[in-house]
Amino acid sequence: MSIASTAILGIDLGKTSCSMVGVDERGTVVLRRSLRRQTLIDYVAKLPTCVIGMEACCGAHHLGRLFAASGHEVRLMSPEYVRPYVKAQKNDDRDAEGIAEAASRPTIRFVELKTQDQLDIQTLHRARSRLVAERTNLINQLRAVLFERGVSFPVGRRKLEQGIDDLLTEGDNTLSSRMSRLIAEMRAEWKQLDTKIEMLNGEFVEMAGSDAAMRRLTTIPGIGVLNATALVAAVGDGSSFSKARDLGAWLGLVPRQHTTGGKPRLLGISKRGNTYLRTLLIHGARAALPSLSKGDTPLGRWLQGMIELGVHRNAIVVALANKFARIAWAALRRDMPFQRNYPVAI
């Protein structure tokens, strides 16, 4: 058979070389090749229009946009959905064949192609997350070094910051000259990290102010600039989710289910999907819970009902985060800001 009969092309992406398997309308393999990335791009550009399946991994969105520009239909999938279709004796060729098989299934959930702007925002969030982690590690090390020398400070980043500045200014004899210089260097590094994080925060504020969808999201209690920009970067306009509950499930904010024999059994939250975005939503819900639970609004009465039932605070926080995710989907899909008196489904 010729490559003209290729209906679905499964591609297993690699850093240098990529394996691809093409199948026809009946699922028969008609093509097997391994090409370097640039050669693959040139090769696919000359292929007749077909469906191209890939795992949603690093570099998949870039290649997906190139293939879509050539007229192909691109289907990105989560690796966990591809795994059941990979036969025994795993290798790159088998992976590509499994990807082609998974791409042909009508029940598979496909990942929406991200635009360059979405990827840029997502990259800025990852850079900020790395800087925050570096700052946290530095603060923990500072506390440990000082505590070993009998110097301790109250809990809180601001109190530690002020205490170290006072210690370096007063020139306490508790520390040796070498340790004083080291603490001063670590404090300077801390200031540099603060500056970089604040610069990124400023960029997110500008983005949220200039984008209509992000402005609508910031009207939701518990969703600030970071949550709004991260949501738009991850889900765009939310069109890849047919219902609001699908977004909450994708973020891992719903219970895991283990039902058999008609007996439902719900476990802890699934923690699937975007860990970073789920963390932001839960932190936002925890911050908004005290004020929202005191309000005479549908959302406030819903929270008060759970509190009166004795539901654990953490469970209420996660439920509220799930509610925020569903409200965010409605704000993105219906072009509407948050309405405090809108009825809340139980």
XYZ file of C-alpha atoms in Angstrom:
346
model
C 0.000 0.000 0.000
C 1.120 3.587 -0.549
C 1.246 6.349 2.045
C -1.748 7.909 0.287
C -3.940 5.354 2.094
C -2.800 6.596 5.535
C -5.862 7.672 7.559
C -4.292 8.009 10.999
C -0.648 8.701 11.775
C 0.567 7.940 15.279
C 3.794 9.678 16.305
C 5.882 8.828 19.374
C 7.894 11.981 20.068
C 11.526 11.884 21.177
C 14.229 14.457 21.818
C 16.116 13.681 18.599
C 14.199 11.012 16.681
C 10.485 10.252 16.417
C 8.796 6.973 15.517
C 5.632 7.019 13.435
C 3.118 4.409 12.392
C 0.409 5.009 9.803
C -2.803 2.980 9.556
C -5.516 2.943 6.921
C -9.296 3.161 7.347
C -9.468 -0.498 8.474
C -6.687 -0.092 11.059
C -4.083 -1.967 9.007
C -0.538 -0.695 9.417
C 0.673 0.778 6.109
C 3.638 2.838 7.294
C 6.459 2.476 9.832
C 9.322 4.948 10.027
C 11.724 6.646 12.415
C 12.758 10.201 11.531
C 14.543 13.139 13.116
C 12.330 16.041 14.191
C 13.015 18.391 11.273
C 12.806 15.541 8.772
C 9.482 14.565 10.362
C 8.119 18.100 9.941
C 9.102 18.149 6.254
C 7.728 14.641 5.708
C 4.330 15.333 7.309
C 3.980 18.567 5.329
C 4.009 16.508 2.105
C 1.539 13.881 3.334
C -2.096 13.889 2.182
C -4.452 15.247 4.845
C -4.931 12.766 7.678
C -5.441 12.499 11.448
C -2.223 12.838 13.466
C -2.167 11.481 17.002
C 0.475 12.353 19.592
C 0.861 12.224 23.350
C 0.461 15.642 25.015
C 4.089 15.879 26.110
C 6.844 18.498 25.829
C 7.038 19.836 22.268
C 3.716 18.292 21.183
C 1.854 21.618 21.012
C 4.562 23.197 18.829
C 4.533 20.295 16.362
C 0.751 20.144 16.554
C 0.438 23.758 15.390
C 2.834 23.070 12.500
C 0.896 19.964 11.429
C -2.453 21.760 11.760
C -1.132 24.552 9.524
C -0.502 21.887 6.849
C -4.187 20.903 6.966
C -3.950 17.825 9.195
C -6.289 17.102 12.112
C -4.184 16.922 15.262
C -5.316 14.844 18.254
C -3.284 15.151 21.441
C -3.908 12.629 24.215
C -2.850 12.115 27.795
C -0.248 9.289 28.060
C -2.490 7.419 30.522
C -5.129 7.051 27.802
C -2.573 5.672 25.340
C -1.032 3.109 27.708
C -3.832 0.488 27.431
C -3.356 0.337 23.644
C 0.385 -0.382 23.773
C 1.042 -4.095 23.184
C 3.632 -6.200 24.996
C 7.379 -5.654 24.443
C 7.300 -1.880 24.735
C 9.421 0.146 22.308
C 9.078 3.373 20.341
C 7.471 1.611 17.392
C 4.898 -0.077 19.630
C 4.196 3.247 21.319
C 3.521 4.917 17.963
C 1.194 2.064 17.001
C -0.657 2.410 20.315
C -0.993 6.175 19.778
C -2.507 5.579 16.326
C -4.946 3.059 17.818
C -5.944 5.411 20.660
C -6.436 8.327 18.244
C -9.032 6.282 16.373
C -11.210 5.718 19.434
C -14.269 8.017 19.641
C -14.428 7.943 23.450
C -10.891 9.226 24.089
C -10.639 12.709 25.629
C -8.318 14.799 23.486
C -6.179 17.690 24.700
C -6.827 21.028 23.047
C -3.893 22.565 21.170
C -2.460 25.496 23.106
C -1.628 28.765 21.404
C 1.789 30.363 21.661
C 0.386 32.962 24.099
C -0.991 30.235 26.364
C 2.362 28.459 26.401
C 4.135 31.748 27.179
C 1.888 32.409 30.197
C 2.297 28.817 31.375
C 6.082 29.104 31.099
C 6.079 32.317 33.158
C 4.066 30.549 35.863
C 6.538 27.668 35.922
C 9.441 30.092 36.169
C 7.748 31.863 39.084
C 7.008 28.552 40.804
C 10.683 27.592 40.539
C 11.792 30.942 41.994
C 9.342 30.612 44.897
C 10.655 27.096 45.607
C 14.245 28.387 45.548
C 13.314 31.177 47.975
C 11.598 28.706 50.312
C 14.664 26.433 50.313
C 16.910 29.413 50.998
C 14.732 30.591 53.904
C 14.677 27.106 55.430
C 18.464 26.883 55.192
C 18.856 30.316 56.769
C 16.665 29.315 59.702
C 18.646 26.084 60.172
C 22.046 27.822 60.047
C 20.968 30.446 62.572
C 19.199 27.974 64.857
C 22.388 25.877 65.068
C 24.002 28.979 66.567
C 21.260 29.687 69.055
C 19.488 32.354 66.978
C 15.773 31.811 66.326
C 13.001 34.015 64.968
C 9.178 33.865 65.075
C 7.291 31.995 62.359
C 6.729 34.002 59.179
C 8.826 35.174 56.273
C 8.484 38.876 57.096
C 9.554 38.405 60.714
C 12.587 36.377 59.644
C 13.470 39.010 57.054
C 13.346 41.797 59.616
C 15.244 39.752 62.200
C 18.120 38.931 59.847
C 18.395 42.561 58.728
C 18.594 43.676 62.364
C 21.139 40.948 63.141
C 23.399 41.997 60.268
C 23.051 45.700 61.133
C 23.833 45.294 64.826
C 26.760 42.929 64.211
C 25.854 40.374 66.905
C 28.854 38.442 68.310
C 26.850 35.218 68.220
C 28.012 34.628 64.645
C 31.595 34.280 63.482
C 32.871 36.698 60.850
C 32.673 33.993 58.178
C 29.097 33.090 59.078
C 28.137 36.768 59.109
C 29.437 37.123 55.546
C 27.604 33.951 54.486
C 24.330 35.141 56.018
C 24.767 38.506 54.277
C 25.313 36.738 50.914
C 22.252 34.548 51.444
C 20.199 37.610 52.383
C 21.329 39.353 49.182
C 20.327 36.264 47.182
C 16.954 36.346 48.929
C 16.439 39.967 47.849
C 17.291 39.071 44.245
C 14.713 36.290 44.271
C 12.119 38.687 45.733
C 12.837 41.156 42.924
C 12.456 38.511 40.201
C 9.213 37.191 41.694
C 7.759 40.705 41.975
C 8.656 41.412 38.343
C 6.760 38.301 37.245
C 3.828 39.269 39.493
C 3.773 42.650 37.754
C 3.594 40.939 34.362
C 0.639 38.833 35.495
C -1.156 41.968 36.735
C -0.682 43.617 33.326
C -1.925 40.480 31.528
C -5.031 40.228 33.698
C -5.820 43.905 33.145
C -5.547 43.709 29.361
C -7.458 40.452 28.795
C -11.276 40.406 29.048
C -11.491 36.726 30.048
C -8.955 37.184 32.842
C -10.782 40.275 34.110
C -14.002 38.251 34.357
C -12.219 35.538 36.300
C -10.814 38.005 38.828
C -14.390 38.988 39.785
C -14.758 35.525 41.378
C -13.898 35.484 45.111
C -10.718 33.523 45.770
C -9.478 33.890 42.199
C -6.833 36.550 41.846
C -4.384 37.469 39.139
C -2.306 34.274 39.463
C -5.357 31.981 39.302
C -6.909 33.892 36.397
C -3.791 33.854 34.220
C -3.058 30.203 35.039
C -6.644 29.188 34.190
C -6.608 30.913 30.802
C -3.185 29.428 30.040
C -4.407 25.927 30.894
C -7.952 25.820 29.464
C -8.249 28.826 27.142
C -11.940 29.623 26.730
C -12.985 26.322 28.335
C -14.454 24.966 25.088
C -12.690 21.603 25.537
C -15.021 20.883 28.489
C -18.687 20.311 27.675
C -19.844 20.893 31.274
C -18.584 22.840 34.262
C -18.230 19.655 36.317
C -15.758 18.305 33.728
C -13.282 21.089 34.554
C -13.435 20.285 38.275
C -12.918 16.578 37.532
C -9.985 17.363 35.206
C -8.353 19.382 37.988
C -8.680 16.489 40.434
C -11.065 18.337 42.761
C -13.674 15.551 42.913
C -13.638 12.276 44.898
C -12.140 9.147 43.403
C -14.763 6.507 42.794
C -14.506 2.755 43.393
C -17.978 1.447 42.636
C -18.710 -2.218 42.010
C -21.817 -4.376 42.169
C -23.997 -1.285 42.224
C -22.533 -0.170 45.569
C -21.100 3.353 45.261
C -17.923 4.086 47.189
C -16.301 7.525 47.153
C -12.705 8.021 48.309
C -10.460 11.090 48.679
C -10.038 13.649 45.906
C -8.439 12.176 42.799
C -5.601 14.774 42.532
C -5.468 14.288 38.776
C -4.694 16.886 36.153
C -2.880 20.180 36.666
C -1.298 20.072 40.146
C -0.180 23.712 40.047
C -3.608 25.044 39.097
C -5.357 22.824 41.646
C -3.018 24.133 44.359
C -3.753 27.755 43.434
C -7.513 27.166 43.531
C -7.345 25.446 46.924
C -5.220 28.251 48.382
C -7.683 30.795 46.995
C -10.632 28.890 48.460
C -8.938 28.703 51.857
C -8.372 32.470 51.837
C -11.933 33.267 50.714
C -13.752 30.820 53.000
C -13.958 33.004 56.173
C -15.522 35.994 54.417
C -17.782 34.010 52.080
C -19.184 31.819 54.879
C -20.414 34.941 56.721
C -22.262 36.429 53.750
C -26.005 36.183 53.172
C -25.634 34.936 49.604
C -26.441 31.564 47.989
C -22.755 30.640 48.110
C -22.488 31.801 51.731
C -25.568 29.814 52.800
C -24.198 26.730 51.007
C -20.963 27.028 52.997
C -22.839 27.655 56.261
C -24.862 24.488 55.678
C -21.710 22.373 55.396
C -20.193 24.005 58.482
C -23.356 23.284 60.492
C -23.252 19.644 59.369
C -19.764 19.360 60.862
C -17.945 18.788 57.572
C -14.165 18.987 58.025
C -12.700 22.369 57.122
C -10.323 20.886 54.542
C -13.210 19.108 52.804
C -15.124 22.403 52.679
C -12.085 24.169 51.212
C -11.753 21.563 48.432
C -15.494 21.693 47.726
C -15.268 25.482 47.462
C -12.263 25.204 45.131
C -14.308 22.851 42.942
C -17.146 25.382 43.002
C -14.713 28.124 41.918
C -13.533 25.947 39.012
C -17.118 25.445 37.857
C -17.889 29.161 38.187
C -14.701 29.926 36.224
C -15.878 27.646 33.397
C -19.205 29.500 33.267
C -17.415 32.870 33.238
C -15.211 31.748 30.333
C -17.935 30.083 28.262
C -20.779 32.575 28.825
C -18.751 35.813 28.889
C -20.303 36.728 32.236
C -18.678 38.071 35.419
C -19.350 36.503 38.805
C -22.813 37.204 40.242
C -22.979 36.955 44.032
C -26.738 36.287 44.103
C -26.700 33.569 41.448
C -28.269 30.326 42.780
C -25.807 27.660 43.892
C -26.478 24.023 42.997
C -26.092 21.668 45.953
